Coordinates of C-alpha atoms and ligand atoms in Angstrom, one line a residue:
M121 CA -10.4 23.6 16.9
K122 CA -12.0 22.3 13.7
I123 CA -10.7 19.4 11.6
I124 CA -12.1 18.6 8.1
M125 CA -11.8 15.0 7.1
Y126 CA -11.9 13.8 3.4
S127 CA -12.4 10.3 2.0
V128 CA -14.3 9.1 5.1
R129 CA -15.9 5.7 4.6
S130 CA -18.9 4.5 6.6
E131 CA -16.8 2.1 8.7
E132 CA -14.6 5.0 9.9
Q133 CA -17.5 7.2 11.1
P134 CA -18.2 5.3 14.3
F135 CA -14.5 5.7 15.3
I136 CA -14.6 9.3 14.4
D137 CA -17.7 9.8 16.5
I138 CA -16.1 8.1 19.5
Y139 CA -13.0 10.3 19.1
A140 CA -15.2 13.5 18.8
A141 CA -17.2 12.5 21.9
A142 CA -14.0 12.1 23.9
H143 CA -12.8 15.6 22.7
P144 CA -15.8 17.9 23.2
D145 CA -13.7 21.0 22.2
L146 CA -13.0 19.5 18.8
Q147 CA -15.3 20.0 15.9
I148 CA -14.9 17.3 13.1
E149 CA -16.5 17.7 9.7
T150 CA -16.5 14.6 7.6
H151 CA -16.9 14.1 3.8
A152 CA -16.9 10.9 1.8
E153 CA -15.2 12.7 -1.2
V154 CA -11.5 12.5 -1.9
L155 CA -9.7 15.8 -1.5
T156 CA -9.5 17.5 -4.9
Q157 CA -8.6 21.0 -6.4
E158 CA -12.3 21.6 -6.6
N159 CA -13.5 20.6 -3.1
I160 CA -10.5 21.9 -1.2
E161 CA -12.7 25.1 -0.7
W162 CA -14.6 23.1 1.9
A163 CA -11.6 23.4 4.2
K164 CA -12.0 27.1 4.6
G165 CA -12.7 27.8 8.3
S166 CA -10.9 24.6 9.5
D167 CA -7.7 24.5 11.4
A168 CA -6.5 21.1 10.0
V169 CA -7.2 18.7 7.1
C170 CA -7.2 14.9 7.4
I171 CA -7.2 12.7 4.3
L172 CA -6.7 9.3 2.9
P173 CA -4.7 9.8 -0.3
R174 CA -5.8 9.0 -3.8
G175 CA -3.9 11.0 -6.3
P176 CA -1.6 13.9 -5.8
V177 CA -1.7 16.7 -3.3
T178 CA -0.1 19.5 -5.3
R179 CA 1.7 22.7 -4.7
D180 CA -1.4 24.6 -5.7
M181 CA -3.4 22.7 -3.1
F182 CA -0.9 23.4 -0.3
A183 CA -0.9 27.1 -1.4
R184 CA -4.6 27.2 -1.0
L185 CA -4.6 25.6 2.4
H186 CA -2.0 28.2 3.5
A187 CA -4.2 30.9 2.1
F188 CA -7.0 29.5 4.3
G189 CA -4.8 29.7 7.4
I190 CA -4.4 25.9 7.6
H191 CA -1.1 24.6 8.7
I192 CA -1.7 21.0 9.8
F193 CA -2.3 18.3 7.2
A194 CA -2.7 14.7 8.4
T195 CA -2.9 11.6 6.2
R196 CA -4.4 8.4 7.7
S197 CA -2.1 6.4 5.6
V198 CA 1.5 5.1 5.9
G199 CA 2.4 6.4 2.3
Y200 CA 2.6 10.0 1.3
E201 CA 4.7 9.8 -1.9
T202 CA 2.1 11.7 -3.9
F203 CA 2.4 14.9 -1.8
D204 CA 4.5 17.9 -2.9
L205 CA 6.5 18.0 0.3
V206 CA 8.7 20.8 -0.9
A207 CA 5.7 23.0 -1.4
A208 CA 4.2 22.0 2.0
R209 CA 7.4 23.1 3.7
E210 CA 7.5 26.3 1.8
F211 CA 3.9 27.1 2.8
G212 CA 4.6 26.2 6.4
I213 CA 2.3 23.2 6.4
T214 CA 3.2 20.4 8.9
I215 CA 2.3 17.0 7.5
T216 CA 1.8 13.9 9.6
N217 CA 1.2 10.3 8.6
V218 CA 0.4 7.1 10.5
P219 CA 3.7 5.2 10.4
S220 CA 2.3 2.0 11.9
Y221 CA -1.5 1.3 12.1
S222 CA -1.3 -2.4 11.7
P223 CA 1.8 -3.9 10.0
S224 CA 0.3 -7.4 10.4
A225 CA -2.7 -6.4 8.3
I226 CA -0.4 -5.9 5.2
A227 CA 2.2 -8.5 6.1
E228 CA -0.5 -11.2 6.6
F229 CA -2.1 -10.2 3.3
A230 CA 1.2 -10.6 1.4
V231 CA 1.6 -14.1 2.9
A232 CA -2.0 -15.0 2.0
L233 CA -1.4 -13.9 -1.6
T234 CA 1.7 -16.0 -1.7
L235 CA -0.2 -19.1 -0.4
D236 CA -3.0 -18.4 -2.9
L237 CA -0.5 -18.3 -5.8
F238 CA 1.4 -21.4 -4.5
R239 CA -1.8 -23.5 -4.0
N240 CA -3.6 -22.3 -7.2
T241 CA -6.6 -21.2 -5.1
R242 CA -8.0 -19.0 -7.9
S243 CA -8.4 -21.9 -10.3
L244 CA -9.2 -24.3 -7.4
Y245 CA -12.2 -22.3 -6.1
R246 CA -13.5 -21.5 -9.6
R247 CA -13.3 -25.2 -10.5
V248 CA -15.1 -26.4 -7.3
E249 CA -17.8 -23.7 -7.7
Q250 CA -18.5 -25.5 -11.0
Q251 CA -18.7 -28.9 -9.2
N252 CA -15.5 -30.0 -10.8
F253 CA -13.5 -31.9 -8.3
V254 CA -10.6 -33.0 -10.5
W255 CA -7.1 -32.6 -9.1
Q256 CA -5.2 -32.3 -12.3
G257 CA -3.4 -29.0 -12.8
L258 CA -3.8 -28.0 -9.1
M259 CA -0.6 -29.4 -7.7
G260 CA 0.9 -26.7 -5.5
R261 CA 4.2 -25.6 -4.1
E262 CA 5.3 -25.1 -0.5
I263 CA 6.8 -21.9 1.0
N264 CA 8.9 -24.2 3.2
G265 CA 12.3 -24.4 1.7
Q266 CA 11.9 -21.4 -0.7
T267 CA 14.2 -18.3 -0.6
V268 CA 12.0 -15.3 0.1
G269 CA 13.4 -11.8 -0.7
I270 CA 11.9 -9.0 1.3
V271 CA 12.4 -5.6 -0.1
G272 CA 12.1 -3.1 2.7
T273 CA 12.4 -4.4 6.3
G274 CA 10.5 -1.7 8.2
H275 CA 7.3 -2.1 10.1
I276 CA 5.6 -4.4 7.5
G277 CA 8.6 -6.1 6.0
A278 CA 9.8 -7.3 9.4
V279 CA 6.4 -8.9 10.2
A280 CA 6.3 -10.5 6.7
A281 CA 9.9 -11.8 7.2
K282 CA 8.9 -13.5 10.5
A283 CA 5.7 -15.0 8.9
F284 CA 7.7 -16.4 5.9
A285 CA 10.4 -17.7 8.2
G286 CA 7.6 -19.4 10.2
F287 CA 6.7 -21.4 7.2
G288 CA 10.3 -22.6 6.9
A289 CA 11.5 -20.2 4.2
Q290 CA 15.0 -18.9 4.1
V291 CA 14.6 -15.1 4.2
I292 CA 17.0 -12.7 2.5
A293 CA 16.4 -9.0 2.5
Y294 CA 17.4 -5.7 0.9
D295 CA 16.9 -2.4 2.7
K296 CA 18.5 1.0 2.0
Y297 CA 18.9 1.2 5.7
P298 CA 19.4 -2.3 7.1
K299 CA 18.2 -3.0 10.6
A300 CA 21.0 -4.7 12.6
E301 CA 18.5 -6.3 15.0
L302 CA 16.8 -8.2 12.3
S303 CA 20.0 -9.8 10.9
E304 CA 21.6 -10.3 14.3
S305 CA 18.5 -12.2 15.5
G306 CA 19.1 -14.7 12.7
L307 CA 15.6 -13.9 11.1
L308 CA 17.0 -12.8 7.8
T309 CA 20.2 -12.1 5.9
Y310 CA 20.7 -8.8 4.1
V311 CA 22.1 -8.7 0.7
D312 CA 24.0 -5.6 -0.6
S313 CA 21.8 -4.7 -3.6
L314 CA 18.4 -5.2 -5.0
D315 CA 19.9 -7.0 -8.0
E316 CA 21.5 -9.5 -5.6
L317 CA 18.1 -10.1 -4.0
F318 CA 16.4 -10.4 -7.4
A319 CA 19.0 -13.0 -8.5
A320 CA 18.6 -15.2 -5.4
A321 CA 14.9 -15.1 -4.5
D322 CA 12.2 -17.6 -5.4
I323 CA 9.6 -15.2 -4.0
I324 CA 10.0 -11.4 -4.0
S325 CA 7.8 -9.5 -1.7
F326 CA 7.9 -5.6 -1.7
H327 CA 7.5 -3.6 1.5
C328 CA 9.4 -0.4 0.8
P329 CA 8.2 3.1 0.1
L330 CA 8.0 4.3 -3.5
T331 CA 10.9 6.7 -4.2
P332 CA 12.4 8.1 -7.4
E333 CA 15.3 5.6 -7.1
N334 CA 13.1 2.5 -7.0
T335 CA 10.3 3.5 -9.3
G336 CA 10.1 0.8 -12.0
C337 CA 12.7 -1.4 -10.3
V338 CA 10.9 -4.4 -11.7
N339 CA 11.6 -4.0 -15.4
D340 CA 12.7 -5.9 -18.4
D341 CA 16.4 -5.8 -17.3
S342 CA 15.8 -6.8 -13.6
I343 CA 13.4 -9.6 -14.6
K344 CA 16.2 -11.1 -16.6
L345 CA 18.3 -11.2 -13.4
M346 CA 15.5 -13.2 -11.6
K347 CA 15.3 -16.9 -11.2
D348 CA 13.2 -18.8 -13.7
G349 CA 9.8 -19.4 -12.1
V350 CA 10.0 -16.5 -9.7
H351 CA 6.9 -15.2 -7.9
I352 CA 6.4 -11.5 -7.3
I353 CA 4.2 -10.1 -4.5
N354 CA 3.5 -6.4 -4.4
T355 CA 1.6 -4.9 -1.5
A356 CA 3.7 -1.7 -1.4
R357 CA 3.2 0.6 -4.4
G358 CA 2.2 -0.1 -8.0
K359 CA 4.8 2.1 -9.6
L360 CA 7.6 -0.1 -8.2
I361 CA 6.8 -2.4 -11.1
D362 CA 6.8 -1.7 -14.9
S363 CA 3.5 -3.6 -15.5
K364 CA 4.2 -4.2 -19.2
A365 CA 7.6 -5.8 -18.4
L366 CA 5.9 -7.9 -15.8
L367 CA 3.2 -9.0 -18.2
A368 CA 6.0 -10.0 -20.7
G369 CA 7.8 -11.9 -18.0
L370 CA 4.6 -13.8 -17.1
R371 CA 3.8 -14.5 -20.7
S372 CA 7.3 -15.9 -21.3
G373 CA 7.0 -18.1 -18.2
K374 CA 10.1 -16.5 -16.6
V375 CA 7.8 -15.2 -13.9
A376 CA 5.6 -18.0 -12.7
G377 CA 3.1 -15.9 -10.8
A378 CA 2.4 -12.4 -9.5
A379 CA 0.1 -11.0 -6.8
L380 CA -0.6 -7.3 -7.0
D381 CA -2.5 -5.5 -4.3
V382 CA -1.3 -2.2 -5.9
Y383 CA -1.1 -1.3 -9.5
D384 CA 0.5 1.7 -11.2
N385 CA -2.7 2.8 -12.9
E386 CA -5.0 1.8 -9.9
A387 CA -6.5 5.3 -9.3
P388 CA -9.3 5.2 -11.8
Y389 CA -10.6 1.7 -10.8
Y390 CA -9.8 0.8 -7.2
G391 CA -12.6 1.6 -4.8
Q392 CA -15.1 1.7 -7.8
D393 CA -17.6 -0.9 -9.0
W394 CA -16.5 -1.3 -12.6
N395 CA -18.8 -4.3 -13.3
G396 CA -20.3 -4.0 -16.9
K397 CA -17.9 -1.1 -17.8
E398 CA -15.0 -1.5 -20.1
I399 CA -11.5 -1.3 -18.5
E400 CA -9.4 0.6 -20.9
D401 CA -6.1 -0.4 -19.3
E402 CA -5.0 -3.3 -21.5
T403 CA -2.3 -4.5 -19.1
L404 CA -4.8 -4.6 -16.3
N405 CA -7.2 -6.5 -18.5
A406 CA -4.5 -9.0 -19.4
F407 CA -3.6 -9.5 -15.7
L408 CA -7.3 -10.0 -14.8
A409 CA -7.5 -12.9 -17.3
M410 CA -4.5 -14.8 -16.0
D411 CA -4.9 -17.5 -13.4
N412 CA -1.4 -17.1 -12.1
V413 CA -1.9 -13.3 -11.4
L414 CA -3.9 -12.2 -8.4
I415 CA -5.2 -8.7 -8.5
T416 CA -6.7 -7.1 -5.4
P417 CA -7.9 -3.5 -5.1
H418 CA -5.4 -2.1 -2.6
V419 CA -7.0 -3.8 0.4
A420 CA -4.0 -5.2 2.3
F421 CA -4.5 -2.6 5.0
Y422 CA -8.2 -3.1 5.3
T423 CA -8.9 -4.7 8.7
H424 CA -10.8 -3.5 11.7
V425 CA -7.8 -2.9 13.8
A426 CA -6.1 -0.9 11.1
I427 CA -9.1 1.4 10.4
Q428 CA -9.5 2.3 14.1
N429 CA -5.8 3.0 14.5
M430 CA -5.7 5.1 11.2
V431 CA -8.4 7.4 12.6
D432 CA -7.2 7.6 16.2
I433 CA -3.5 8.0 15.4
A434 CA -4.1 10.6 12.6
L435 CA -6.4 12.7 14.8
N436 CA -4.1 12.4 17.8
S437 CA -1.2 13.7 15.7
V438 CA -3.3 16.7 14.6
L439 CA -4.0 17.6 18.2
E440 CA -0.4 17.0 19.2
V441 CA 0.9 19.3 16.5
A442 CA -1.7 21.9 17.4
Q443 CA -1.0 21.8 21.2
T444 CA 2.8 21.3 21.2
G445 CA 4.0 22.3 17.7
T446 CA 5.4 18.8 17.1
S447 CA 4.7 15.1 16.8
R448 CA 6.8 12.0 16.2
N449 CA 4.5 11.4 13.2
I450 CA 5.6 14.5 11.3
V451 CA 6.7 13.5 7.9
Q452 CA 10.2 14.8 7.0
G453 CA 10.2 16.1 3.5
Ligands
NAD693 P1 8.4 1.6 7.0 O1 8.8 3.0 6.8 O2 8.3 1.1 8.4 O3 9.5 0.6 6.2 C1 10.0 0.9 4.9 C2 11.4 0.2 4.9 O4 11.8 0.4 3.5 C3 12.4 0.9 5.8 O5 13.1 0.0 6.5 C4 13.3 1.7 4.8 O6 14.6 1.8 5.3 C5 13.2 0.9 3.6 N1 13.5 1.5 2.4 C6 13.4 2.9 2.1 N2 13.8 3.1 0.8 C7 14.1 1.9 0.3 C8 14.6 1.5 -1.0 N3 14.8 2.3 -2.0 N4 14.9 0.2 -1.1 C9 14.7 -0.7 -0.1 N5 14.2 -0.4 1.1 C10 14.0 0.9 1.3 O7 7.1 1.4 6.1 P2 6.0 0.2 6.3 O8 5.0 0.6 7.2 O9 6.7 -1.1 6.4 O10 5.3 0.3 4.8 C11 6.0 0.0 3.6 C12 5.2 0.4 2.4 O11 4.0 -0.4 2.3 C13 4.6 1.9 2.6 O12 5.6 2.8 2.1 C14 3.4 1.8 1.6 O13 3.9 2.2 0.3 C15 3.0 0.3 1.6 N6 1.7 0.1 2.2 C16 0.8 -0.5 1.5 C17 -0.5 -0.8 2.1 C18 -1.6 -1.5 1.4 O14 -2.7 -1.5 1.9 N7 -1.3 -2.2 0.3 C19 -0.7 -0.3 3.5 C20 0.3 0.3 4.1 C21 1.5 0.5 3.6
COI694 C1 -1.0 3.2 3.1 O1 -1.4 3.4 4.3 O2 0.1 3.7 2.7 C2 -1.8 2.5 2.2 O3 -1.4 2.1 1.2 C3 -3.3 2.3 2.5 C4 -4.2 3.1 1.6 C5 -5.6 3.1 2.1 C6 -3.7 4.6 1.4

């Protein structure tokens, strides 16, 4: 069996090599390039494709894989919202994801971003680098005693809820499918709607998938519902937030701070060295200039544990589907 892997970074290669050595019947071809309309040709002759998504996987792409006789398509990510799942089903292509490679990686990052915002670390470190040791303007806040609103209490949201609770926060949550065990344990209290969470939380942290119903759920109207001085943390998906509305909320002071590991127009920039080049996205430029906004390039997942699991679990799922026709990591479209 042959698997072609796209978007392979150097730190993944050793894990792929170990996997290949343990599976001598398996041929794995790796490419650094992201899968595109143009290079999908490279998949001809393979039995399965394994990617890390950046940008859409379209109907036409699934049609071409079908034409190449490829019926297994694995993503090394949790998210798969940019795939045309209807087309995949039509062309008989089974898609797998990695539902849980290290929830702690992302949850810890969300908490770290919150602490950075609350303790003004961006200004603090910049000031100290300039040998300025003045305290003024650096007085922080404490997570202890705050109401944290977790949106999405799955693998990552549940870990984030525990971490915030560990700091002494009161945790409320909204989930389309609430998990009784989390509320029954006393860890968190579910509210009935996103609006209710927006109105009650001092810190809002997103851990849900992007869906048509929650796209742009942070917007001019929902920001009006939020508490004055709210902090917004997004490690889920950029399109959950209408960035222009958030910028207006920050400029008015209604939103005291935001930490964005994901951004609606991240694709052209993240993963690239843009130093010395002009960023055309005016909203991103504005965010980058604000001390109370932390922008990180979609790296919440990026830990040693996560990378190894992403490779191993994605490749295991491919073999499982090839050998048994099924896997619990099959994505339901
Ligand atoms: P998960 O499937 O375990 O949990 C998602 C939770 O969201 C579930 O409990 C689900 O019921 C809930 N949900 C679904 N639709 C909802 C809605 N409209 N409103 C509220 N809740 C809803 O997923 P996870 O592993 O916890 O990951 C969550 C998201 O985090 C992923 O979908 C992905 O977008 C993002 N993510 C980001 C990174 C990163 O590096 N920044 C890494 C991994 C995942
Ligand atoms: C995910 O796994 O969903 C992520 O956001 C990580 C990214 C490298 C695709």
